[in-house]
Amino acid sequence: MKVLILGIDGYIGFPLALRLIDNGIDVYGADNFYTRKRVMEVKSKSAIRINSMNERISKLNNRIKFYRGDVSNSKFVYDLIRDIKPDAVVHLAEQRSAPYSMISLKTANETLEKNIKSTMNIIYAVKDLKIDTHIVKLGSMGEYGTPNIDIPEGFFNVDYNNRNDYMVFPRMGQSWYHLSKVFDTYNLILANKIWDLNVSDVMQGVVYGSRTKEINKYGLFTRFDIDEVYGTVLNRFVAESVMGDPLTVYGEGNQKRTFLSLEDSIYCLNLILNNPPDHEYKVYNQFDEYYSLNYLAGRVKEYADEILDKNVKIGHLEDPRVESGNHYYNPVNENLKKIGYRRQRSLDEELPLMLRDLNSNKNRLLSLRNVIRPKTLWK
Ligand code: USQ
């Protein structure tokens, strides 16, 4: 099988490449190092040192065929898909920060344009070049927002004025970033309807963790962001505990979100690649568990106090975002279980690993102290 990973240099892309290489798959990858550049612009860097793409490839004995370029450039995408004729394309090459998308009109437009165009480029390249490719697209659980009813996998039955229909579940994303993914979702649904494209749309929760089996085997780390723009909540909490700073819980901390470990994210993507739909548009709600932020802060404190002999404080900051602080939350994740998903690594297994990895990079973390406090405000 030939798999093309768009965004192969990223937090998910690189460990996915390692897994596929070890599974004997021909791995092709593209990246324009957008995340490396944007993270530098906010005066940050990966909290765990990572190799350049050239170093990664040479340490892997050239088992990744790498193309440098931007997926929002249609010529680049057409050339790639024409040359490689991949069996699957995994699209991870989008602007992936909700805060970044909320900084200004410029960053909002950049996010919407880059993300929507990149998915459209893939859709049209696959259709025009008539290549029977499985498109695996990274969406977000945040597309759904936090409705006061259960969250199904993409679609649900609606009864309204004595009639009923099976419809797309309403999407109520809470940032321009999340809305860019909503547009992608609708664009993929239409592409499947008109041209029978083969699509797995992955609504992924917040990923946490620093290690997968192959990161251990090769000793090649993936990036780990902790700054207020690019770091996600649990990775940030663990970093803050190592720095000896209060955990930055935004608002009341009763927000609930879906989570999964990096190991589980890679496991799920591999399962999805091995189970292509039959020219359907298929949705996977990709998460292991949902937790409140207060619960997660409590668990990080518990482990950091014990392992690093700390007395971690949990801080409550005014919420820089506009989001519900107290809400119902009940999403399902049945489709992954149907293709064999079982949790690979729990929160209790991952937290000690993260604490040790970050503690061994403590000086690097301390140099990032001034990019931790939230500065990007929704209002
Ligand atoms: N939060 C804190 N403290 C922090 C950082 C965040 O309390 O220091 C809160 C936020 O207010 C929010 C929650 O934690 O309520 C999650 O925020 P996040 O920054 O970890 O995640 P989010 O912006 O929602 O986006 C991330 C990824 C995105 C992915 C998404 C899944 O960046 O790519 O799609 O998680 S989900 O959250 O389900 O939308």
Short mmCIF file of C-alpha atoms and ligand atoms in Angstrom, two decimals:
data_model
loop_
_atom_site.label_atom_id
_atom_site.label_comp_id
_atom_site.label_asym_id
_atom_site.label_seq_id
_atom_site.Cartn_x
_atom_site.Cartn_y
_atom_site.Cartn_z
CA MET A 1 0.00 0.00 0.00
CA LYS A 2 1.18 3.54 -0.82
CA VAL A 3 0.15 6.22 1.68
CA LEU A 4 0.70 9.93 1.19
CA ILE A 5 0.78 11.89 4.47
CA LEU A 6 0.16 15.61 3.95
CA GLY A 7 1.59 17.40 7.00
CA ILE A 8 4.15 14.65 7.69
CA ASP A 9 6.34 16.96 9.81
CA GLY A 10 3.64 17.56 12.45
CA TYR A 11 2.72 16.21 15.89
CA ILE A 12 0.54 13.44 14.40
CA GLY A 13 2.08 13.18 10.92
CA PHE A 14 5.55 12.10 11.97
CA PRO A 15 4.56 9.33 14.43
CA LEU A 16 2.01 8.12 11.87
CA ALA A 17 4.82 7.87 9.31
CA LEU A 18 6.92 5.83 11.76
CA ARG A 19 4.01 3.42 12.36
CA LEU A 20 3.33 2.95 8.65
CA ILE A 21 7.01 2.40 7.82
CA ASP A 22 7.13 -0.32 10.46
CA ASN A 23 4.01 -1.88 8.96
CA GLY A 24 5.80 -2.21 5.61
CA ILE A 25 3.82 0.54 3.89
CA ASP A 26 5.40 2.81 1.25
CA VAL A 27 5.31 6.21 2.94
CA TYR A 28 5.27 9.44 0.96
CA GLY A 29 5.03 12.74 2.78
CA ALA A 30 4.66 16.43 2.10
CA ASP A 31 5.09 19.48 4.30
CA ASN A 32 5.99 23.16 3.96
CA PHE A 33 7.14 23.49 7.61
CA TYR A 34 4.31 25.94 8.24
CA THR A 35 3.94 24.90 11.92
CA ARG A 36 7.69 25.17 12.61
CA LYS A 37 7.60 28.73 11.17
CA ARG A 38 4.40 29.88 12.86
CA VAL A 39 5.52 28.55 16.26
CA MET A 40 8.79 30.50 15.90
CA GLU A 41 6.78 33.63 15.12
CA VAL A 42 5.13 33.46 18.54
CA LYS A 43 8.67 33.12 20.00
CA SER A 44 8.14 29.50 20.92
CA LYS A 45 9.50 26.09 19.89
CA SER A 46 8.80 22.43 20.51
CA ALA A 47 9.31 21.72 24.23
CA ILE A 48 10.99 18.45 23.26
CA ARG A 49 13.88 18.82 20.83
CA ILE A 50 13.08 17.45 17.37
CA ASN A 51 15.23 16.70 14.35
CA SER A 52 14.98 18.45 11.01
CA MET A 53 13.13 16.56 8.29
CA ASN A 54 16.45 15.74 6.57
CA GLU A 55 17.83 14.27 9.79
CA ARG A 56 14.64 12.30 10.36
CA ILE A 57 14.76 10.84 6.85
CA SER A 58 18.42 9.92 7.00
CA LYS A 59 17.98 8.25 10.44
CA LEU A 60 15.15 6.25 8.88
CA ASN A 61 17.40 5.12 6.00
CA ASN A 62 15.39 7.12 3.46
CA ARG A 63 12.22 5.16 4.07
CA ILE A 64 10.12 8.35 3.66
CA LYS A 65 9.86 9.90 0.22
CA PHE A 66 9.54 13.58 1.06
CA TYR A 67 8.18 16.48 -1.03
CA ARG A 68 8.43 20.06 0.21
CA GLY A 69 5.41 22.16 -0.68
CA ASP A 70 2.13 23.77 0.28
CA VAL A 71 -1.09 21.77 0.04
CA SER A 72 -3.12 24.95 -0.48
CA ASN A 73 -1.27 25.20 -3.85
CA SER A 74 -3.34 23.16 -6.32
CA LYS A 75 -0.47 22.47 -8.76
CA PHE A 76 1.60 20.96 -5.94
CA VAL A 77 -1.27 18.66 -4.95
CA TYR A 78 -2.12 17.57 -8.51
CA ASP A 79 1.57 16.82 -9.25
CA LEU A 80 1.92 14.79 -6.05
CA ILE A 81 -1.19 12.70 -6.59
CA ARG A 82 -0.43 12.19 -10.29
CA ASP A 83 3.15 11.05 -9.58
CA ILE A 84 2.48 8.89 -6.52
CA LYS A 85 -1.00 7.46 -7.27
CA PRO A 86 -1.45 6.76 -3.56
CA ASP A 87 -3.92 4.19 -2.23
CA ALA A 88 -4.65 6.62 0.60
CA VAL A 89 -4.04 10.30 1.34
CA VAL A 90 -4.02 11.35 4.99
CA HIS A 91 -4.70 15.09 5.17
CA LEU A 92 -3.09 16.62 8.28
CA ALA A 93 -1.77 19.72 6.52
CA GLU A 94 -4.10 22.36 7.92
CA GLN A 95 -3.59 25.36 10.21
CA ARG A 96 -4.36 23.58 13.47
CA SER A 97 -4.61 26.23 16.17
CA ALA A 98 -7.96 27.62 17.33
CA PRO A 99 -6.27 30.59 19.11
CA TYR A 100 -4.20 31.45 16.00
CA SER A 101 -7.40 31.70 13.98
CA MET A 102 -8.80 34.22 16.50
CA ILE A 103 -5.89 36.72 16.55
CA SER A 104 -7.04 39.01 13.71
CA LEU A 105 -8.85 39.19 10.39
CA LYS A 106 -5.57 38.20 8.72
CA THR A 107 -5.15 34.99 10.75
CA ALA A 108 -8.87 34.16 10.50
CA ASN A 109 -8.79 34.48 6.70
CA GLU A 110 -5.48 32.63 6.48
CA THR A 111 -6.98 29.72 8.45
CA LEU A 112 -10.21 29.59 6.47
CA GLU A 113 -8.50 29.97 3.09
CA LYS A 114 -5.61 27.60 3.72
CA ASN A 115 -7.72 24.87 5.29
CA ILE A 116 -10.69 24.95 2.93
CA LYS A 117 -8.51 25.29 -0.19
CA SER A 118 -6.24 22.42 0.81
CA THR A 119 -9.15 20.00 1.20
CA MET A 120 -10.70 21.22 -2.06
CA ASN A 121 -7.36 20.71 -3.86
CA ILE A 122 -7.28 17.08 -2.70
CA ILE A 123 -10.92 16.49 -3.64
CA TYR A 124 -10.46 17.89 -7.17
CA ALA A 125 -7.09 16.22 -7.76
CA VAL A 126 -8.50 12.79 -6.84
CA LYS A 127 -11.60 13.38 -8.98
CA ASP A 128 -9.86 14.91 -12.05
CA LEU A 129 -6.99 12.42 -12.09
CA LYS A 130 -9.46 9.52 -11.62
CA ILE A 131 -7.34 7.91 -8.93
CA ASP A 132 -9.21 5.58 -6.59
CA THR A 133 -7.78 6.95 -3.35
CA HIS A 134 -9.04 6.73 0.20
CA ILE A 135 -9.10 10.30 1.58
CA VAL A 136 -8.53 10.30 5.35
CA LYS A 137 -9.23 13.81 6.56
CA LEU A 138 -8.51 15.16 10.06
CA GLY A 139 -11.54 17.02 11.32
CA SER A 140 -12.26 17.93 14.92
CA MET A 141 -14.70 16.97 17.68
CA GLY A 142 -14.85 20.74 18.19
CA GLU A 143 -16.88 21.00 14.97
CA TYR A 144 -19.92 19.93 16.98
CA GLY A 145 -19.41 22.45 19.79
CA THR A 146 -21.19 21.60 23.05
CA PRO A 147 -24.90 21.08 22.23
CA ASN A 148 -27.38 20.25 24.97
CA ILE A 149 -28.12 16.87 23.33
CA ASP A 150 -26.06 13.72 22.64
CA ILE A 151 -23.52 14.00 19.79
CA PRO A 152 -23.82 11.19 17.20
CA GLU A 153 -21.26 10.31 14.52
CA GLY A 154 -21.89 12.97 11.94
CA PHE A 155 -25.56 12.30 11.15
CA PHE A 156 -28.83 11.84 13.07
CA ASN A 157 -32.57 11.33 12.60
CA VAL A 158 -34.64 14.48 12.86
CA ASP A 159 -38.42 14.63 13.45
CA TYR A 160 -39.81 18.05 12.60
CA ASN A 161 -43.40 19.10 11.90
CA ASN A 162 -44.54 15.48 11.52
CA ARG A 163 -41.82 14.62 9.01
CA ASN A 164 -38.42 13.04 9.51
CA ASP A 165 -35.08 12.86 7.76
CA TYR A 166 -31.55 11.53 8.31
CA MET A 167 -29.45 14.69 8.36
CA VAL A 168 -26.03 16.12 9.05
CA PHE A 169 -25.78 16.80 12.80
CA PRO A 170 -25.57 20.59 13.42
CA ARG A 171 -22.03 21.92 13.69
CA MET A 172 -21.45 24.73 16.17
CA GLY A 173 -17.68 25.22 16.21
CA GLN A 174 -16.42 27.89 18.59
CA SER A 175 -13.53 29.37 16.57
CA TRP A 176 -12.76 30.16 12.91
CA TYR A 177 -10.39 27.18 13.01
CA HIS A 178 -13.20 24.82 14.01
CA LEU A 179 -15.49 26.40 11.40
CA SER A 180 -12.86 25.81 8.69
CA LYS A 181 -13.17 22.10 9.53
CA VAL A 182 -16.98 22.37 9.32
CA PHE A 183 -16.64 23.68 5.75
CA ASP A 184 -14.29 20.79 4.96
CA THR A 185 -16.92 18.37 6.27
CA TYR A 186 -19.65 19.76 4.01
CA ASN A 187 -17.28 19.89 1.03
CA LEU A 188 -16.34 16.23 1.51
CA ILE A 189 -19.98 15.18 1.89
CA LEU A 190 -20.82 16.89 -1.42
CA ALA A 191 -17.73 15.44 -3.17
CA ASN A 192 -18.75 11.96 -2.09
CA LYS A 193 -22.33 12.53 -3.21
CA ILE A 194 -21.40 13.78 -6.68
CA TRP A 195 -18.28 11.75 -7.48
CA ASP A 196 -18.46 8.75 -5.10
CA LEU A 197 -15.14 9.69 -3.48
CA ASN A 198 -13.95 7.39 -0.75
CA VAL A 199 -13.77 9.48 2.44
CA SER A 200 -13.08 8.84 6.14
CA ASP A 201 -13.69 12.08 8.03
CA VAL A 202 -12.05 11.89 11.43
CA MET A 203 -13.55 14.06 14.19
CA GLN A 204 -10.56 13.97 16.50
CA GLY A 205 -10.53 15.03 20.16
CA VAL A 206 -7.60 16.70 21.92
CA VAL A 207 -4.47 14.53 21.62
CA TYR A 208 -1.96 14.34 24.48
CA GLY A 209 1.34 12.55 24.96
CA SER A 210 4.92 12.41 23.84
CA ARG A 211 5.53 8.79 22.90
CA THR A 212 4.44 5.97 20.65
CA LYS A 213 5.97 2.51 20.28
CA GLU A 214 8.02 3.69 17.30
CA ILE A 215 9.18 6.92 18.96
CA ASN A 216 10.64 4.63 21.64
CA LYS A 217 12.13 2.29 19.05
CA TYR A 218 13.79 4.95 16.87
CA GLY A 219 14.42 7.56 19.58
CA LEU A 220 13.02 10.14 17.17
CA PHE A 221 10.59 12.50 18.94
CA THR A 222 7.63 14.35 17.53
CA ARG A 223 7.05 18.03 18.25
CA PHE A 224 5.40 18.96 21.55
CA ASP A 225 3.95 22.47 21.73
CA ILE A 226 3.11 24.19 24.99
CA ASP A 227 2.74 27.90 24.12
CA GLU A 228 -0.66 29.60 24.41
CA VAL A 229 -1.26 29.54 20.65
CA TYR A 230 -0.15 26.06 19.61
CA GLY A 231 -0.14 24.04 22.85
CA THR A 232 -3.25 22.06 23.71
CA VAL A 233 -4.65 21.85 27.18
CA LEU A 234 -3.34 18.62 28.70
CA ASN A 235 0.14 18.91 27.19
CA ARG A 236 0.24 22.45 28.61
CA PHE A 237 -0.89 21.35 32.09
CA VAL A 238 1.88 18.75 32.25
CA ALA A 239 4.49 21.28 31.09
CA GLU A 240 3.26 23.85 33.64
CA SER A 241 3.53 21.31 36.45
CA VAL A 242 7.15 20.59 35.47
CA MET A 243 7.94 24.33 35.38
CA GLY A 244 6.48 24.65 38.89
CA ASP A 245 3.83 27.11 37.70
CA PRO A 246 0.08 26.99 38.46
CA LEU A 247 -1.96 25.04 35.90
CA THR A 248 -3.80 27.43 33.57
CA VAL A 249 -7.42 26.26 33.80
CA TYR A 250 -9.50 28.69 31.73
CA GLY A 251 -12.71 29.84 33.43
CA GLU A 252 -14.58 27.53 35.78
CA GLY A 253 -12.91 24.43 34.34
CA ASN A 254 -16.17 22.53 33.99
CA GLN A 255 -15.76 22.51 30.20
CA LYS A 256 -15.75 18.92 28.97
CA ARG A 257 -13.74 17.84 25.96
CA THR A 258 -12.83 14.53 24.31
CA PHE A 259 -9.27 13.23 24.62
CA LEU A 260 -7.01 10.45 23.40
CA SER A 261 -3.35 9.62 23.77
CA LEU A 262 -0.93 10.08 20.88
CA GLU A 263 -0.50 6.28 20.82
CA ASP A 264 -4.27 5.88 20.43
CA SER A 265 -4.50 8.56 17.74
CA ILE A 266 -1.89 6.75 15.64
CA TYR A 267 -3.53 3.39 16.34
CA CYS A 268 -6.93 4.72 15.17
CA LEU A 269 -5.55 6.29 11.98
CA ASN A 270 -3.85 3.02 11.13
CA LEU A 271 -7.13 1.13 11.70
CA ILE A 272 -8.98 3.58 9.46
CA LEU A 273 -6.36 3.17 6.71
CA ASN A 274 -6.83 -0.58 6.90
CA ASN A 275 -10.63 -0.24 6.63
CA PRO A 276 -11.38 2.01 3.66
CA PRO A 277 -15.07 2.68 3.09
CA ASP A 278 -16.70 1.45 -0.10
CA HIS A 279 -17.01 4.84 -1.84
CA GLU A 280 -18.90 6.19 1.13
CA TYR A 281 -18.47 9.28 3.27
CA LYS A 282 -17.72 7.80 6.70
CA VAL A 283 -17.42 9.72 9.98
CA TYR A 284 -15.36 8.61 12.98
CA ASN A 285 -15.61 10.42 16.31
CA GLN A 286 -12.01 9.72 17.30
CA PHE A 287 -11.52 9.85 21.06
CA ASP A 288 -10.94 7.55 24.00
CA GLU A 289 -12.73 9.40 26.86
CA TYR A 290 -14.20 12.74 27.74
CA TYR A 291 -13.11 14.63 30.83
CA SER A 292 -13.67 18.01 32.45
CA LEU A 293 -10.64 20.30 32.57
CA ASN A 294 -10.84 20.39 36.38
CA TYR A 295 -10.62 16.60 36.48
CA LEU A 296 -7.55 16.63 34.21
CA ALA A 297 -5.85 19.37 36.23
CA GLY A 298 -6.43 17.28 39.36
CA ARG A 299 -4.88 14.19 37.75
CA VAL A 300 -1.83 16.13 36.54
CA LYS A 301 -1.34 17.54 40.03
CA GLU A 302 -1.65 14.08 41.58
CA TYR A 303 1.02 12.56 39.30
CA ALA A 304 3.38 15.57 39.35
CA ASP A 305 3.22 15.81 43.16
CA GLU A 306 4.10 12.14 43.42
CA ILE A 307 6.63 11.65 40.61
CA LEU A 308 8.40 15.02 40.72
CA ASP A 309 7.82 15.68 44.41
CA LYS A 310 6.02 18.96 43.70
CA ASN A 311 3.12 20.78 45.24
CA VAL A 312 1.38 21.83 42.04
CA LYS A 313 -1.16 24.64 42.25
CA ILE A 314 -4.25 24.73 40.07
CA GLY A 315 -4.95 28.26 38.84
CA HIS A 316 -8.23 29.52 37.40
CA LEU A 317 -7.73 32.27 34.83
CA GLU A 318 -10.44 34.36 33.26
CA ASP A 319 -11.44 32.38 30.16
CA PRO A 320 -9.82 34.03 27.10
CA ARG A 321 -12.30 32.16 24.89
CA VAL A 322 -16.05 32.45 24.46
CA GLU A 323 -17.26 28.97 25.41
CA SER A 324 -19.74 27.36 27.83
CA GLY A 325 -18.21 26.84 31.24
CA ASN A 326 -20.90 24.38 32.34
CA HIS A 327 -22.61 22.16 29.82
CA TYR A 328 -24.06 18.77 28.93
CA TYR A 329 -21.68 16.58 26.92
CA ASN A 330 -22.28 13.10 25.59
CA PRO A 331 -20.58 12.21 22.29
CA VAL A 332 -20.48 8.63 20.95
CA ASN A 333 -17.54 6.84 19.30
CA GLU A 334 -19.03 3.59 18.03
CA ASN A 335 -17.63 3.53 14.47
CA LEU A 336 -14.02 3.06 15.57
CA LYS A 337 -15.02 0.27 17.95
CA LYS A 338 -16.78 -1.45 15.03
CA ILE A 339 -13.46 -1.65 13.15
CA GLY A 340 -11.63 -2.94 16.23
CA TYR A 341 -10.57 0.05 18.32
CA ARG A 342 -9.68 -0.71 21.93
CA ARG A 343 -7.82 1.79 24.11
CA GLN A 344 -4.07 1.34 23.72
CA ARG A 345 -2.78 3.73 26.36
CA SER A 346 -4.76 5.27 29.21
CA LEU A 347 -4.38 8.65 30.85
CA ASP A 348 -2.78 6.93 33.86
CA GLU A 349 -0.17 5.30 31.64
CA GLU A 350 0.60 8.40 29.58
CA LEU A 351 0.87 11.04 32.33
CA PRO A 352 3.99 9.58 33.98
CA LEU A 353 5.68 9.19 30.55
CA MET A 354 4.96 12.84 29.68
CA LEU A 355 6.11 14.09 33.07
CA ARG A 356 9.44 12.28 32.72
CA ASP A 357 10.00 13.42 29.12
CA LEU A 358 9.22 17.04 29.97
CA ASN A 359 11.21 16.97 33.19
CA SER A 360 14.27 15.89 31.24
CA ASN A 361 13.74 19.00 29.06
CA LYS A 362 13.14 21.29 32.02
CA ASN A 363 15.61 24.02 31.00
CA ARG A 364 14.08 24.17 27.56
CA LEU A 365 10.63 24.48 29.15
CA LEU A 366 11.74 27.26 31.48
CA SER A 367 12.99 29.22 28.45
CA LEU A 368 9.38 29.18 27.18
CA ARG A 369 7.85 30.58 30.35
CA ASN A 370 6.79 33.88 28.78
CA VAL A 371 4.69 32.23 26.05
CA ILE A 372 2.48 30.26 28.44
CA ARG A 373 -0.03 32.81 29.79
CA PRO A 374 -2.98 33.27 27.40
CA LYS A 375 -2.77 36.49 25.39
CA THR A 376 -5.11 35.60 22.52
CA LEU A 377 -8.61 36.75 23.45
CA TRP A 378 -11.77 35.71 21.58
CA LYS A 379 -13.48 39.08 22.41
N1 USQ B 1 -7.82 25.35 27.93
C1 USQ B 1 -7.51 25.62 29.26
N2 USQ B 1 -6.23 25.94 29.56
C2 USQ B 1 -5.24 25.98 28.64
C3 USQ B 1 -5.56 25.70 27.29
C4 USQ B 1 -6.86 25.39 26.97
O1 USQ B 1 -8.37 25.56 30.15
O2 USQ B 1 -4.10 26.28 29.01
C5 USQ B 1 -9.20 24.94 27.57
C6 USQ B 1 -9.85 25.70 26.43
O3 USQ B 1 -10.47 26.89 26.88
C7 USQ B 1 -10.84 24.66 25.91
C8 USQ B 1 -10.14 23.34 26.15
O4 USQ B 1 -9.15 23.61 27.14
O5 USQ B 1 -12.01 24.67 26.67
C9 USQ B 1 -9.49 22.73 24.93
O6 USQ B 1 -8.58 23.67 24.38
P1 USQ B 1 -7.33 23.19 23.51
O7 USQ B 1 -6.52 24.40 23.18
O8 USQ B 1 -6.65 22.05 24.17
O9 USQ B 1 -8.04 22.56 22.23
P2 USQ B 1 -8.83 23.24 21.02
O10 USQ B 1 -8.51 24.66 20.85
O11 USQ B 1 -10.26 22.90 21.20
O12 USQ B 1 -8.24 22.49 19.76
C10 USQ B 1 -7.48 21.29 19.88
C11 USQ B 1 -6.57 21.12 18.70
C12 USQ B 1 -7.38 20.91 17.49
C13 USQ B 1 -8.34 19.76 17.71
C14 USQ B 1 -9.18 20.02 18.95
C15 USQ B 1 -10.08 18.92 19.32
O13 USQ B 1 -5.71 22.24 18.54
O14 USQ B 1 -6.56 20.66 16.38
O15 USQ B 1 -9.14 19.66 16.61
O16 USQ B 1 -8.32 20.21 20.04
S1 USQ B 1 -11.50 19.53 20.18
O17 USQ B 1 -11.07 20.20 21.40
O18 USQ B 1 -12.34 18.40 20.47
O19 USQ B 1 -12.09 20.50 19.32
#
